[in-house]
Amino acid sequence: MERTGQLIGRRQRWFLDVALAVAFTVVAVLLGREPEPGSQWQPQDALGIAITCLVNAPLAARRRLPLVVFALSSSVWVLFITLDYWPVVNSMGPFLALYTVASLRPLRPAAVCAVVMGAVWVYAGWRAGQPTPAVFAQAVVFPAVGCRFGVAARVSAHRADRLAELAEQLRREQQDRMRRAVAEEQRRIARELHDVVAHHMSVINVQGGLASYVFDSAPETARSAIRTINETSHEVLGELRRMLTLLRTDADTGGPHADPRHADGDAPESTPYTPMPGVSRLGEMAERITAAGVSVDLHIRGAPRPLTPGIELCAYRVVQEALTNVLKHARPANATVVVSYDPRELTITVTDDGRPHRSLPDNVPPSSGHGLIGMRERARLYGGTLDVGRRAEGGFRVRLVLPA
């Protein structure tokens, strides 16, 4: 793709140079039909037109062979002057060739070409019998100006190339940081899934022991324990599949293969012996955020029902990240959390009213800048969708939809 773009760019520059060569030739032919009034220069005839074409035609290759083009154009221009044609007619072709040399080559060859062009201009004045101070001034100023503009163009092009290189480097670094952020968030989710799986296995172990203990004395209790084992094992298999998906993705992106409970040296936020955070604990979170300076209104729509621990944890973490962003970037603002229990979906919407930015207190840690990545990874893992964007009336909205 990059090669194709470069090829198209080269073709466009070549077409532009051809068009310039044709335009310079047409203008020179038209201008040479009527020499300067009162001068001894003769009007262009067929030979003059042919020489004019030879002066300007090499300009089509000025970017590829700038020194050669300047030499050819200047040499033919000298022949044009020697045959007593008006020098001004073909002065623009060598001038453009000089500019091209200065814009594409180092200063020393550009300065030599400027001296050559000045000498040709003095020669033209001598042929006219008018080697006046004005001619010498023009021989110095015009080539110097052309050389100066060419050098400025070369410096600008170098800076543009450098900026493009830095922009490409920045883009690669941003992509690397994005990949590392995704891998880090995947490891964090894997640690939490590990806790969910461990909790489920603890439940299965306890229920299995209970069923074995009361199998003869209390068959109904044993059957209930076996049903619990069946339901819990179904849930734990789903969580295991999600955790393995994360680990495979992490392996594909070149992430470490360490134990997910201890990756990066972080301790998990929960253990198999403590309940995983879920929708039922959103009220506690709202109270903590309100105490920190952001008023949070929590609304529950529909009849709350038990959900799988993974879905509960995903919903809790997304709301936690959304409210943390409000606390960090829009404090003091008003936030609203709406939890809707639909027949087949769990929909959570977090909105804020977008108060003006205020300075953060010292006890609020800086944002990592990767919260949106984490929320999207969690939603994608459970087959849900996440919509984040600005509201027309101000503020932000985060909308999470999970299959439930």
mmCIF file of C-alpha atoms in Angstrom:
data_model
loop_
_atom_site.group_PDB
_atom_site.id
_atom_site.type_symbol
_atom_site.label_atom_id
_atom_site.label_comp_id
_atom_site.label_asym_id
_atom_site.label_seq_id
_atom_site.Cartn_x
_atom_site.Cartn_y
_atom_site.Cartn_z
ATOM 1 C CA MET A 1 0.000 0.000 0.000
ATOM 2 C CA GLU A 2 2.820 2.390 0.861
ATOM 3 C CA ARG A 3 4.629 1.524 -2.382
ATOM 4 C CA THR A 4 1.478 2.219 -4.366
ATOM 5 C CA GLY A 5 1.129 5.623 -2.725
ATOM 6 C CA GLN A 6 4.746 6.488 -3.521
ATOM 7 C CA LEU A 7 4.305 5.395 -7.146
ATOM 8 C CA ILE A 8 1.184 7.549 -7.510
ATOM 9 C CA GLY A 9 3.044 10.492 -5.964
ATOM 10 C CA ARG A 10 5.953 10.119 -8.402
ATOM 11 C CA ARG A 11 3.588 9.957 -11.362
ATOM 12 C CA GLN A 12 1.746 13.060 -10.218
ATOM 13 C CA ARG A 13 5.037 14.987 -9.849
ATOM 14 C CA TRP A 14 6.176 13.830 -13.293
ATOM 15 C CA PHE A 15 2.908 14.958 -14.903
ATOM 16 C CA LEU A 16 3.289 18.321 -13.157
ATOM 17 C CA ASP A 17 6.826 18.759 -14.477
ATOM 18 C CA VAL A 18 5.751 17.854 -18.008
ATOM 19 C CA ALA A 19 2.942 20.383 -17.762
ATOM 20 C CA LEU A 20 5.400 23.038 -16.558
ATOM 21 C CA ALA A 21 7.783 22.296 -19.434
ATOM 22 C CA VAL A 22 4.958 22.603 -21.971
ATOM 23 C CA ALA A 23 3.643 25.811 -20.371
ATOM 24 C CA PHE A 24 7.102 27.417 -20.284
ATOM 25 C CA THR A 25 7.631 26.499 -23.933
ATOM 26 C CA VAL A 26 4.292 27.955 -25.053
ATOM 27 C CA VAL A 27 4.843 31.194 -23.116
ATOM 28 C CA ALA A 28 8.399 31.562 -24.483
ATOM 29 C CA VAL A 29 7.257 31.013 -28.082
ATOM 30 C CA LEU A 30 4.472 33.555 -27.748
ATOM 31 C CA LEU A 31 6.732 36.070 -26.006
ATOM 32 C CA GLY A 32 9.502 35.690 -28.587
ATOM 33 C CA ARG A 33 7.284 36.642 -31.501
ATOM 34 C CA GLU A 34 7.609 40.322 -30.564
ATOM 35 C CA PRO A 35 10.977 41.320 -29.050
ATOM 36 C CA GLU A 36 11.456 44.254 -26.765
ATOM 37 C CA PRO A 37 10.649 47.469 -28.716
ATOM 38 C CA GLY A 38 13.717 49.436 -29.744
ATOM 39 C CA SER A 39 16.114 46.537 -29.209
ATOM 40 C CA GLN A 40 18.393 44.836 -31.727
ATOM 41 C CA TRP A 41 17.034 41.364 -30.865
ATOM 42 C CA GLN A 42 15.450 39.525 -33.748
ATOM 43 C CA PRO A 43 12.019 37.871 -33.507
ATOM 44 C CA GLN A 44 11.851 34.096 -33.211
ATOM 45 C CA ASP A 45 11.786 32.132 -36.406
ATOM 46 C CA ALA A 46 11.636 28.373 -36.854
ATOM 47 C CA LEU A 47 15.180 27.981 -35.529
ATOM 48 C CA GLY A 48 14.415 30.148 -32.513
ATOM 49 C CA ILE A 49 11.306 28.136 -31.727
ATOM 50 C CA ALA A 50 13.281 24.894 -31.980
ATOM 51 C CA ILE A 51 15.933 26.226 -29.601
ATOM 52 C CA THR A 52 13.207 27.431 -27.221
ATOM 53 C CA CYS A 53 11.815 23.919 -27.119
ATOM 54 C CA LEU A 54 15.288 22.577 -26.327
ATOM 55 C CA VAL A 55 15.682 25.078 -23.468
ATOM 56 C CA ASN A 56 12.429 24.158 -21.752
ATOM 57 C CA ALA A 57 11.898 20.494 -22.656
ATOM 58 C CA PRO A 58 14.506 19.172 -20.138
ATOM 59 C CA LEU A 59 12.402 20.660 -17.308
ATOM 60 C CA ALA A 60 10.226 17.540 -17.457
ATOM 61 C CA ALA A 61 13.101 15.627 -15.811
ATOM 62 C CA ARG A 62 14.174 18.365 -13.393
ATOM 63 C CA ARG A 63 13.473 16.336 -10.220
ATOM 64 C CA ARG A 64 15.358 13.264 -11.397
ATOM 65 C CA LEU A 65 18.418 14.957 -12.902
ATOM 66 C CA PRO A 66 18.467 18.532 -11.590
ATOM 67 C CA LEU A 67 22.142 19.269 -12.384
ATOM 68 C CA VAL A 68 21.951 17.764 -15.866
ATOM 69 C CA VAL A 69 18.743 19.659 -16.619
ATOM 70 C CA PHE A 70 20.297 22.947 -15.464
ATOM 71 C CA ALA A 71 23.398 22.337 -17.575
ATOM 72 C CA LEU A 72 21.376 21.504 -20.721
ATOM 73 C CA SER A 73 18.902 24.342 -20.279
ATOM 74 C CA SER A 74 21.616 26.924 -19.583
ATOM 75 C CA SER A 75 23.812 25.753 -22.458
ATOM 76 C CA VAL A 76 20.990 25.967 -24.981
ATOM 77 C CA TRP A 77 19.998 29.331 -23.496
ATOM 78 C CA VAL A 78 23.540 30.598 -24.213
ATOM 79 C CA LEU A 79 23.138 29.410 -27.827
ATOM 80 C CA PHE A 80 19.786 31.204 -28.000
ATOM 81 C CA ILE A 81 21.432 34.459 -26.834
ATOM 82 C CA THR A 82 24.411 34.032 -29.206
ATOM 83 C CA LEU A 83 22.018 33.863 -32.156
ATOM 84 C CA ASP A 84 20.692 37.299 -31.116
ATOM 85 C CA TYR A 85 17.324 36.191 -29.838
ATOM 86 C CA TRP A 86 15.804 38.066 -26.893
ATOM 87 C CA PRO A 87 17.350 36.495 -23.702
ATOM 88 C CA VAL A 88 14.328 37.208 -21.500
ATOM 89 C CA VAL A 89 12.231 34.803 -23.599
ATOM 90 C CA ASN A 90 13.988 31.709 -22.203
ATOM 91 C CA SER A 91 15.187 33.019 -18.855
ATOM 92 C CA MET A 92 12.473 31.286 -16.797
ATOM 93 C CA GLY A 93 13.484 27.759 -17.791
ATOM 94 C CA PRO A 94 17.062 28.006 -16.431
ATOM 95 C CA PHE A 95 15.708 29.935 -13.424
ATOM 96 C CA LEU A 96 13.366 27.044 -12.546
ATOM 97 C CA ALA A 97 16.228 24.590 -13.097
ATOM 98 C CA LEU A 98 18.376 26.614 -10.659
ATOM 99 C CA TYR A 99 15.570 26.570 -8.082
ATOM 100 C CA THR A 100 15.282 22.793 -8.491
ATOM 101 C CA VAL A 101 19.025 22.281 -7.951
ATOM 102 C CA ALA A 102 18.907 24.408 -4.781
ATOM 103 C CA SER A 103 15.856 22.517 -3.468
ATOM 104 C CA LEU A 104 17.258 19.016 -4.108
ATOM 105 C CA ARG A 105 21.039 19.320 -3.846
ATOM 106 C CA PRO A 106 23.483 20.724 -1.253
ATOM 107 C CA LEU A 107 24.284 24.413 -1.130
ATOM 108 C CA ARG A 108 27.687 24.223 -2.904
ATOM 109 C CA PRO A 109 26.465 22.932 -6.306
ATOM 110 C CA ALA A 110 23.476 25.285 -6.029
ATOM 111 C CA ALA A 111 25.809 28.237 -5.500
ATOM 112 C CA VAL A 112 27.907 27.191 -8.534
ATOM 113 C CA CYS A 113 24.755 27.033 -10.660
ATOM 114 C CA ALA A 114 23.717 30.485 -9.396
ATOM 115 C CA VAL A 115 27.114 31.897 -10.454
ATOM 116 C CA VAL A 116 26.741 30.262 -13.881
ATOM 117 C CA MET A 117 23.300 31.763 -14.358
ATOM 118 C CA GLY A 118 24.596 35.205 -13.319
ATOM 119 C CA ALA A 119 27.426 34.901 -15.831
ATOM 120 C CA VAL A 120 24.959 34.026 -18.606
ATOM 121 C CA TRP A 121 22.896 37.071 -17.680
ATOM 122 C CA VAL A 122 25.991 39.296 -17.877
ATOM 123 C CA TYR A 123 26.823 37.701 -21.244
ATOM 124 C CA ALA A 124 23.336 38.590 -22.478
ATOM 125 C CA GLY A 125 23.882 42.208 -21.420
ATOM 126 C CA TRP A 126 27.240 42.247 -23.204
ATOM 127 C CA ARG A 127 25.626 40.884 -26.387
ATOM 128 C CA ALA A 128 23.100 43.723 -26.168
ATOM 129 C CA GLY A 129 25.902 46.232 -25.773
ATOM 130 C CA GLN A 130 24.497 47.298 -22.391
ATOM 131 C CA PRO A 131 26.759 45.989 -19.601
ATOM 132 C CA THR A 132 25.190 48.510 -17.207
ATOM 133 C CA PRO A 133 25.183 48.335 -13.391
ATOM 134 C CA ALA A 134 21.521 47.279 -13.592
ATOM 135 C CA VAL A 135 22.520 44.213 -15.589
ATOM 136 C CA PHE A 136 25.142 43.262 -13.015
ATOM 137 C CA ALA A 137 22.642 43.830 -10.215
ATOM 138 C CA GLN A 138 20.130 41.580 -11.938
ATOM 139 C CA ALA A 139 22.846 38.973 -12.503
ATOM 140 C CA VAL A 140 23.415 38.887 -8.743
ATOM 141 C CA VAL A 141 19.902 39.331 -7.353
ATOM 142 C CA PHE A 142 17.871 37.010 -9.586
ATOM 143 C CA PRO A 143 20.093 33.895 -9.201
ATOM 144 C CA ALA A 144 20.501 34.620 -5.470
ATOM 145 C CA VAL A 145 16.742 34.819 -4.995
ATOM 146 C CA GLY A 146 16.173 31.594 -6.932
ATOM 147 C CA CYS A 147 18.875 29.835 -4.944
ATOM 148 C CA ARG A 148 17.506 31.155 -1.643
ATOM 149 C CA PHE A 149 13.963 29.999 -2.348
ATOM 150 C CA GLY A 150 15.262 26.580 -3.403
ATOM 151 C CA VAL A 151 17.253 26.185 -0.185
ATOM 152 C CA ALA A 152 14.192 27.215 1.827
ATOM 153 C CA ALA A 153 12.098 24.626 -0.006
ATOM 154 C CA ARG A 154 14.706 21.933 0.680
ATOM 155 C CA VAL A 155 14.752 22.778 4.391
ATOM 156 C CA SER A 156 10.948 22.769 4.517
ATOM 157 C CA ALA A 157 10.808 19.407 2.728
ATOM 158 C CA HIS A 158 13.367 17.988 5.150
ATOM 159 C CA ARG A 159 11.305 19.204 8.084
ATOM 160 C CA ALA A 160 8.146 17.769 6.559
ATOM 161 C CA ASP A 161 9.853 14.402 6.062
ATOM 162 C CA ARG A 162 11.102 14.521 9.639
ATOM 163 C CA LEU A 163 7.627 15.351 10.920
ATOM 164 C CA ALA A 164 6.155 12.506 8.862
ATOM 165 C CA GLU A 165 8.765 10.145 10.287
ATOM 166 C CA LEU A 166 8.023 11.295 13.833
ATOM 167 C CA ALA A 167 4.285 10.941 13.197
ATOM 168 C CA GLU A 168 4.779 7.386 11.948
ATOM 169 C CA GLN A 169 6.955 6.591 14.954
ATOM 170 C CA LEU A 170 4.308 8.046 17.266
ATOM 171 C CA ARG A 171 1.623 5.981 15.542
ATOM 172 C CA ARG A 172 3.650 2.788 16.046
ATOM 173 C CA GLU A 173 4.284 3.656 19.688
ATOM 174 C CA GLN A 174 0.577 4.318 20.228
ATOM 175 C CA GLN A 175 -0.264 0.975 18.664
ATOM 176 C CA ASP A 176 2.290 -0.743 20.903
ATOM 177 C CA ARG A 177 0.871 0.980 23.969
ATOM 178 C CA MET A 178 -2.616 -0.010 22.882
ATOM 179 C CA ARG A 179 -1.585 -3.650 22.499
ATOM 180 C CA ARG A 180 0.111 -3.602 25.894
ATOM 181 C CA ALA A 181 -2.964 -2.001 27.462
ATOM 182 C CA VAL A 182 -5.216 -4.667 25.938
ATOM 183 C CA ALA A 183 -2.907 -7.444 27.145
ATOM 184 C CA GLU A 184 -2.749 -5.907 30.621
ATOM 185 C CA GLU A 185 -6.522 -5.614 30.820
ATOM 186 C CA GLN A 186 -6.901 -9.186 29.594
ATOM 187 C CA ARG A 187 -4.587 -10.401 32.343
ATOM 188 C CA ARG A 188 -6.598 -8.457 34.898
ATOM 189 C CA ILE A 189 -9.845 -9.983 33.646
ATOM 190 C CA ALA A 190 -8.226 -13.410 33.634
ATOM 191 C CA ARG A 191 -7.241 -12.955 37.297
ATOM 192 C CA GLU A 192 -10.828 -12.130 38.180
ATOM 193 C CA LEU A 193 -12.149 -15.048 36.138
ATOM 194 C CA HIS A 194 -9.687 -17.240 37.996
ATOM 195 C CA ASP A 195 -11.345 -16.127 41.235
ATOM 196 C CA VAL A 196 -14.798 -16.813 39.783
ATOM 197 C CA VAL A 197 -13.751 -20.313 38.737
ATOM 198 C CA ALA A 198 -12.148 -20.976 42.127
ATOM 199 C CA HIS A 199 -15.324 -19.834 43.875
ATOM 200 C CA HIS A 200 -17.444 -22.137 41.705
ATOM 201 C CA MET A 201 -15.138 -25.068 42.356
ATOM 202 C CA SER A 202 -15.381 -24.408 46.096
ATOM 203 C CA VAL A 203 -19.176 -24.520 45.811
ATOM 204 C CA ILE A 204 -18.999 -27.776 43.816
ATOM 205 C CA ASN A 205 -16.662 -29.286 46.391
ATOM 206 C CA VAL A 206 -18.917 -28.354 49.319
ATOM 207 C CA GLN A 207 -22.091 -29.501 47.579
ATOM 208 C CA GLY A 208 -20.442 -32.748 46.515
ATOM 209 C CA GLY A 209 -19.446 -33.496 50.099
ATOM 210 C CA LEU A 210 -22.967 -32.658 51.288
ATOM 211 C CA ALA A 211 -24.591 -34.915 48.689
ATOM 212 C CA SER A 212 -22.299 -37.779 49.652
ATOM 213 C CA TYR A 213 -22.997 -37.265 53.364
ATOM 214 C CA VAL A 214 -26.818 -37.176 53.147
ATOM 215 C CA PHE A 215 -27.262 -39.448 50.135
ATOM 216 C CA ASP A 216 -29.010 -42.189 52.222
ATOM 217 C CA SER A 217 -30.478 -40.145 55.069
ATOM 218 C CA ALA A 218 -31.859 -37.186 53.107
ATOM 219 C CA PRO A 219 -32.278 -38.051 49.402
ATOM 220 C CA GLU A 220 -34.068 -34.778 48.605
ATOM 221 C CA THR A 221 -31.194 -32.742 50.049
ATOM 222 C CA ALA A 222 -28.730 -34.852 48.070
ATOM 223 C CA ARG A 223 -30.684 -34.281 44.864
ATOM 224 C CA SER A 224 -30.731 -30.534 45.539
ATOM 225 C CA ALA A 225 -26.969 -30.576 46.060
ATOM 226 C CA ILE A 226 -26.481 -32.497 42.826
ATOM 227 C CA ARG A 227 -28.650 -29.962 40.958
ATOM 228 C CA THR A 228 -26.504 -27.179 42.402
ATOM 229 C CA ILE A 229 -23.380 -29.037 41.285
ATOM 230 C CA ASN A 230 -24.833 -29.411 37.783
ATOM 231 C CA GLU A 231 -25.746 -25.720 37.488
ATOM 232 C CA THR A 232 -22.477 -24.531 38.971
ATOM 233 C CA SER A 233 -20.386 -26.806 36.765
ATOM 234 C CA HIS A 234 -22.203 -25.437 33.717
ATOM 235 C CA GLU A 235 -21.352 -21.903 34.784
ATOM 236 C CA VAL A 236 -17.748 -22.718 35.608
ATOM 237 C CA LEU A 237 -17.224 -24.327 32.209
ATOM 238 C CA GLY A 238 -18.388 -21.119 30.562
ATOM 239 C CA GLU A 239 -16.009 -19.051 32.676
ATOM 240 C CA LEU A 240 -13.157 -21.452 31.918
ATOM 241 C CA ARG A 241 -13.786 -21.062 28.194
ATOM 242 C CA ARG A 242 -13.663 -17.287 28.556
ATOM 243 C CA MET A 243 -10.466 -17.443 30.581
ATOM 244 C CA LEU A 244 -8.820 -19.747 28.042
ATOM 245 C CA THR A 245 -9.897 -17.385 25.266
ATOM 246 C CA LEU A 246 -8.160 -14.540 27.070
ATOM 247 C CA LEU A 247 -5.018 -16.585 27.619
ATOM 248 C CA ARG A 248 -4.887 -17.617 23.957
ATOM 249 C CA THR A 249 -5.330 -14.001 22.896
ATOM 250 C CA ASP A 250 -2.573 -12.967 25.271
ATOM 251 C CA ALA A 251 -0.296 -15.621 23.792
ATOM 252 C CA ASP A 252 -1.061 -14.406 20.265
ATOM 253 C CA THR A 253 -0.111 -10.841 21.193
ATOM 254 C CA GLY A 254 3.147 -11.906 22.730
ATOM 255 C CA GLY A 255 2.082 -11.402 26.331
ATOM 256 C CA PRO A 256 3.606 -13.301 29.229
ATOM 257 C CA HIS A 257 2.306 -16.706 30.212
ATOM 258 C CA ALA A 258 2.531 -16.188 33.937
ATOM 259 C CA ASP A 259 -0.053 -17.325 36.414
ATOM 260 C CA PRO A 260 -3.009 -15.019 35.873
ATOM 261 C CA ARG A 261 -3.487 -14.600 39.631
ATOM 262 C CA HIS A 262 -0.049 -13.055 40.025
ATOM 263 C CA ALA A 263 0.681 -11.352 36.716
ATOM 264 C CA ASP A 264 2.532 -8.040 37.109
ATOM 265 C CA GLY A 265 2.821 -8.750 40.815
ATOM 266 C CA ASP A 266 -0.765 -7.578 41.435
ATOM 267 C CA ALA A 267 -2.858 -9.295 44.019
ATOM 268 C CA PRO A 268 -6.430 -10.126 43.049
ATOM 269 C CA GLU A 269 -9.113 -7.910 44.448
ATOM 270 C CA SER A 270 -11.101 -10.863 45.725
ATOM 271 C CA THR A 271 -10.478 -14.402 46.819
ATOM 272 C CA PRO A 272 -12.485 -17.627 46.497
ATOM 273 C CA TYR A 273 -13.702 -17.038 50.046
ATOM 274 C CA THR A 274 -15.199 -13.568 49.435
ATOM 275 C CA PRO A 275 -18.159 -12.799 47.175
ATOM 276 C CA MET A 276 -17.356 -11.352 43.767
ATOM 277 C CA PRO A 277 -18.651 -7.785 43.285
ATOM 278 C CA GLY A 278 -21.838 -7.593 41.262
ATOM 279 C CA VAL A 279 -24.906 -5.522 40.490
ATOM 280 C CA SER A 280 -26.147 -5.849 44.071
ATOM 281 C CA ARG A 281 -23.135 -3.842 45.285
ATOM 282 C CA LEU A 282 -23.648 -0.889 42.943
ATOM 283 C CA GLY A 283 -25.405 0.957 45.752
ATOM 284 C CA GLU A 284 -22.268 0.808 47.892
ATOM 285 C CA MET A 285 -20.211 2.083 44.961
ATOM 286 C CA ALA A 286 -22.647 4.959 44.400
ATOM 287 C CA GLU A 287 -22.297 5.979 48.040
ATOM 288 C CA ARG A 288 -18.489 5.977 47.823
ATOM 289 C CA ILE A 289 -18.461 8.044 44.617
ATOM 290 C CA THR A 290 -20.996 10.496 46.086
ATOM 291 C CA ALA A 291 -18.808 10.930 49.141
ATOM 292 C CA ALA A 292 -15.853 11.690 46.830
ATOM 293 C CA GLY A 293 -17.661 14.626 45.197
ATOM 294 C CA VAL A 294 -19.858 13.227 42.392
ATOM 295 C CA SER A 295 -23.555 12.845 43.098
ATOM 296 C CA VAL A 296 -24.734 9.433 41.829
ATOM 297 C CA ASP A 297 -28.382 8.435 41.348
ATOM 298 C CA LEU A 298 -28.948 4.693 41.001
ATOM 299 C CA HIS A 299 -32.151 3.413 39.380
ATOM 300 C CA ILE A 300 -33.171 -0.242 39.006
ATOM 301 C CA ARG A 301 -35.734 -1.070 36.344
ATOM 302 C CA GLY A 302 -37.366 -4.439 36.063
ATOM 303 C CA ALA A 303 -37.288 -7.310 38.496
ATOM 304 C CA PRO A 304 -33.743 -8.080 39.699
ATOM 305 C CA ARG A 305 -32.798 -11.695 39.158
ATOM 306 C CA PRO A 306 -29.685 -13.811 39.753
ATOM 307 C CA LEU A 307 -27.090 -13.627 36.984
ATOM 308 C CA THR A 308 -23.920 -15.586 36.391
ATOM 309 C CA PRO A 309 -20.980 -14.269 38.444
ATOM 310 C CA GLY A 310 -19.093 -13.347 35.272
ATOM 311 C CA ILE A 311 -21.933 -11.159 34.003
ATOM 312 C CA GLU A 312 -22.308 -9.576 37.451
ATOM 313 C CA LEU A 313 -18.583 -8.854 37.634
ATOM 314 C CA CYS A 314 -18.505 -7.415 34.108
ATOM 315 C CA ALA A 315 -21.389 -5.063 34.867
ATOM 316 C CA TYR A 316 -19.831 -3.967 38.161
ATOM 317 C CA ARG A 317 -16.418 -3.225 36.607
ATOM 318 C CA VAL A 318 -17.873 -1.229 33.709
ATOM 319 C CA VAL A 319 -19.942 0.936 36.059
ATOM 320 C CA GLN A 320 -16.898 1.328 38.321
ATOM 321 C CA GLU A 321 -14.723 2.518 35.435
ATOM 322 C CA ALA A 322 -17.406 4.856 34.078
ATOM 323 C CA LEU A 323 -17.982 6.517 37.463
ATOM 324 C CA THR A 324 -14.236 6.749 38.068
ATOM 325 C CA ASN A 325 -13.879 8.624 34.779
ATOM 326 C CA VAL A 326 -16.632 11.018 35.838
ATOM 327 C CA LEU A 327 -14.860 11.543 39.162
ATOM 328 C CA LYS A 328 -11.521 12.215 37.493
ATOM 329 C CA HIS A 329 -12.570 14.257 34.465
ATOM 330 C CA ALA A 330 -15.890 15.946 35.311
ATOM 331 C CA ARG A 331 -15.824 16.450 39.066
ATOM 332 C CA PRO A 332 -18.002 17.816 40.612
ATOM 333 C CA ALA A 333 -20.711 16.475 38.305
ATOM 334 C CA ASN A 334 -23.984 14.611 38.642
ATOM 335 C CA ALA A 335 -24.061 11.022 37.431
ATOM 336 C CA THR A 336 -26.975 8.668 36.839
ATOM 337 C CA VAL A 337 -26.767 4.877 36.717
ATOM 338 C CA VAL A 338 -29.747 2.997 35.277
ATOM 339 C CA VAL A 339 -29.820 -0.816 35.523
ATOM 340 C CA SER A 340 -32.518 -2.441 33.368
ATOM 341 C CA TYR A 341 -33.386 -6.118 33.712
ATOM 342 C CA ASP A 342 -34.866 -7.091 30.370
ATOM 343 C CA PRO A 343 -36.086 -10.614 29.547
ATOM 344 C CA ARG A 344 -32.947 -11.529 27.610
ATOM 345 C CA GLU A 345 -30.541 -8.668 28.338
ATOM 346 C CA LEU A 346 -29.046 -6.645 31.110
ATOM 347 C CA THR A 347 -28.694 -2.992 30.097
ATOM 348 C CA ILE A 348 -26.695 -0.520 32.159
ATOM 349 C CA THR A 349 -26.461 3.167 31.275
ATOM 350 C CA VAL A 350 -24.140 5.617 33.023
ATOM 351 C CA THR A 351 -24.529 9.305 32.179
ATOM 352 C CA ASP A 352 -23.168 12.553 33.590
ATOM 353 C CA ASP A 353 -24.127 16.174 33.065
ATOM 354 C CA GLY A 354 -20.629 17.290 32.036
ATOM 355 C CA ARG A 355 -19.803 19.936 34.605
ATOM 356 C CA PRO A 356 -16.717 22.073 33.796
ATOM 357 C CA HIS A 357 -13.357 20.551 34.572
ATOM 358 C CA ARG A 358 -12.000 21.197 38.046
ATOM 359 C CA SER A 359 -8.610 20.440 39.548
ATOM 360 C CA LEU A 360 -8.392 17.007 41.150
ATOM 361 C CA PRO A 361 -7.675 16.466 44.815
ATOM 362 C CA ASP A 362 -4.423 14.794 45.787
ATOM 363 C CA ASN A 363 -6.128 11.549 46.798
ATOM 364 C CA VAL A 364 -7.511 10.928 43.270
ATOM 365 C CA PRO A 365 -4.970 8.871 41.267
ATOM 366 C CA PRO A 366 -4.207 9.824 37.660
ATOM 367 C CA SER A 367 -6.046 7.988 34.911
ATOM 368 C CA SER A 368 -4.175 5.365 32.937
ATOM 369 C CA GLY A 369 -6.008 6.377 29.782
ATOM 370 C CA HIS A 370 -6.960 2.776 29.007
ATOM 371 C CA GLY A 371 -10.305 2.528 30.832
ATOM 372 C CA LEU A 372 -12.285 2.403 27.604
ATOM 373 C CA ILE A 373 -10.140 -0.492 26.402
ATOM 374 C CA GLY A 374 -10.932 -2.444 29.572
ATOM 375 C CA MET A 375 -14.657 -1.810 29.301
ATOM 376 C CA ARG A 376 -14.735 -2.909 25.652
ATOM 377 C CA GLU A 377 -12.703 -6.050 26.405
ATOM 378 C CA ARG A 378 -15.118 -7.069 29.160
ATOM 379 C CA ALA A 379 -18.193 -6.437 27.028
ATOM 380 C CA ARG A 380 -16.706 -8.347 24.093
ATOM 381 C CA LEU A 381 -15.733 -11.284 26.317
ATOM 382 C CA TYR A 382 -19.344 -11.846 27.373
ATOM 383 C CA GLY A 383 -20.852 -11.233 23.942
ATOM 384 C CA GLY A 384 -22.141 -7.781 24.847
ATOM 385 C CA THR A 385 -21.875 -4.335 23.326
ATOM 386 C CA LEU A 386 -20.523 -1.068 24.686
ATOM 387 C CA ASP A 387 -21.478 2.358 23.383
ATOM 388 C CA VAL A 388 -19.529 5.384 24.609
ATOM 389 C CA GLY A 389 -19.934 8.946 23.399
ATOM 390 C CA ARG A 390 -20.826 12.547 24.141
ATOM 391 C CA ARG A 391 -24.407 13.534 24.813
ATOM 392 C CA ALA A 392 -26.102 16.292 22.814
ATOM 393 C CA GLU A 393 -27.111 18.051 26.032
ATOM 394 C CA GLY A 394 -23.575 17.783 27.446
ATOM 395 C CA GLY A 395 -21.594 15.179 29.313
ATOM 396 C CA PHE A 396 -20.897 11.551 28.450
ATOM 397 C CA ARG A 397 -22.898 8.371 28.200
ATOM 398 C CA VAL A 398 -21.737 4.780 28.655
ATOM 399 C CA ARG A 399 -24.235 2.092 27.659
ATOM 400 C CA LEU A 400 -23.517 -1.582 28.294
ATOM 401 C CA VAL A 401 -25.743 -4.375 26.963
ATOM 402 C CA LEU A 402 -25.046 -7.941 28.106
ATOM 403 C CA PRO A 403 -26.917 -11.133 27.186
ATOM 404 C CA ALA A 404 -28.563 -12.442 30.322
#
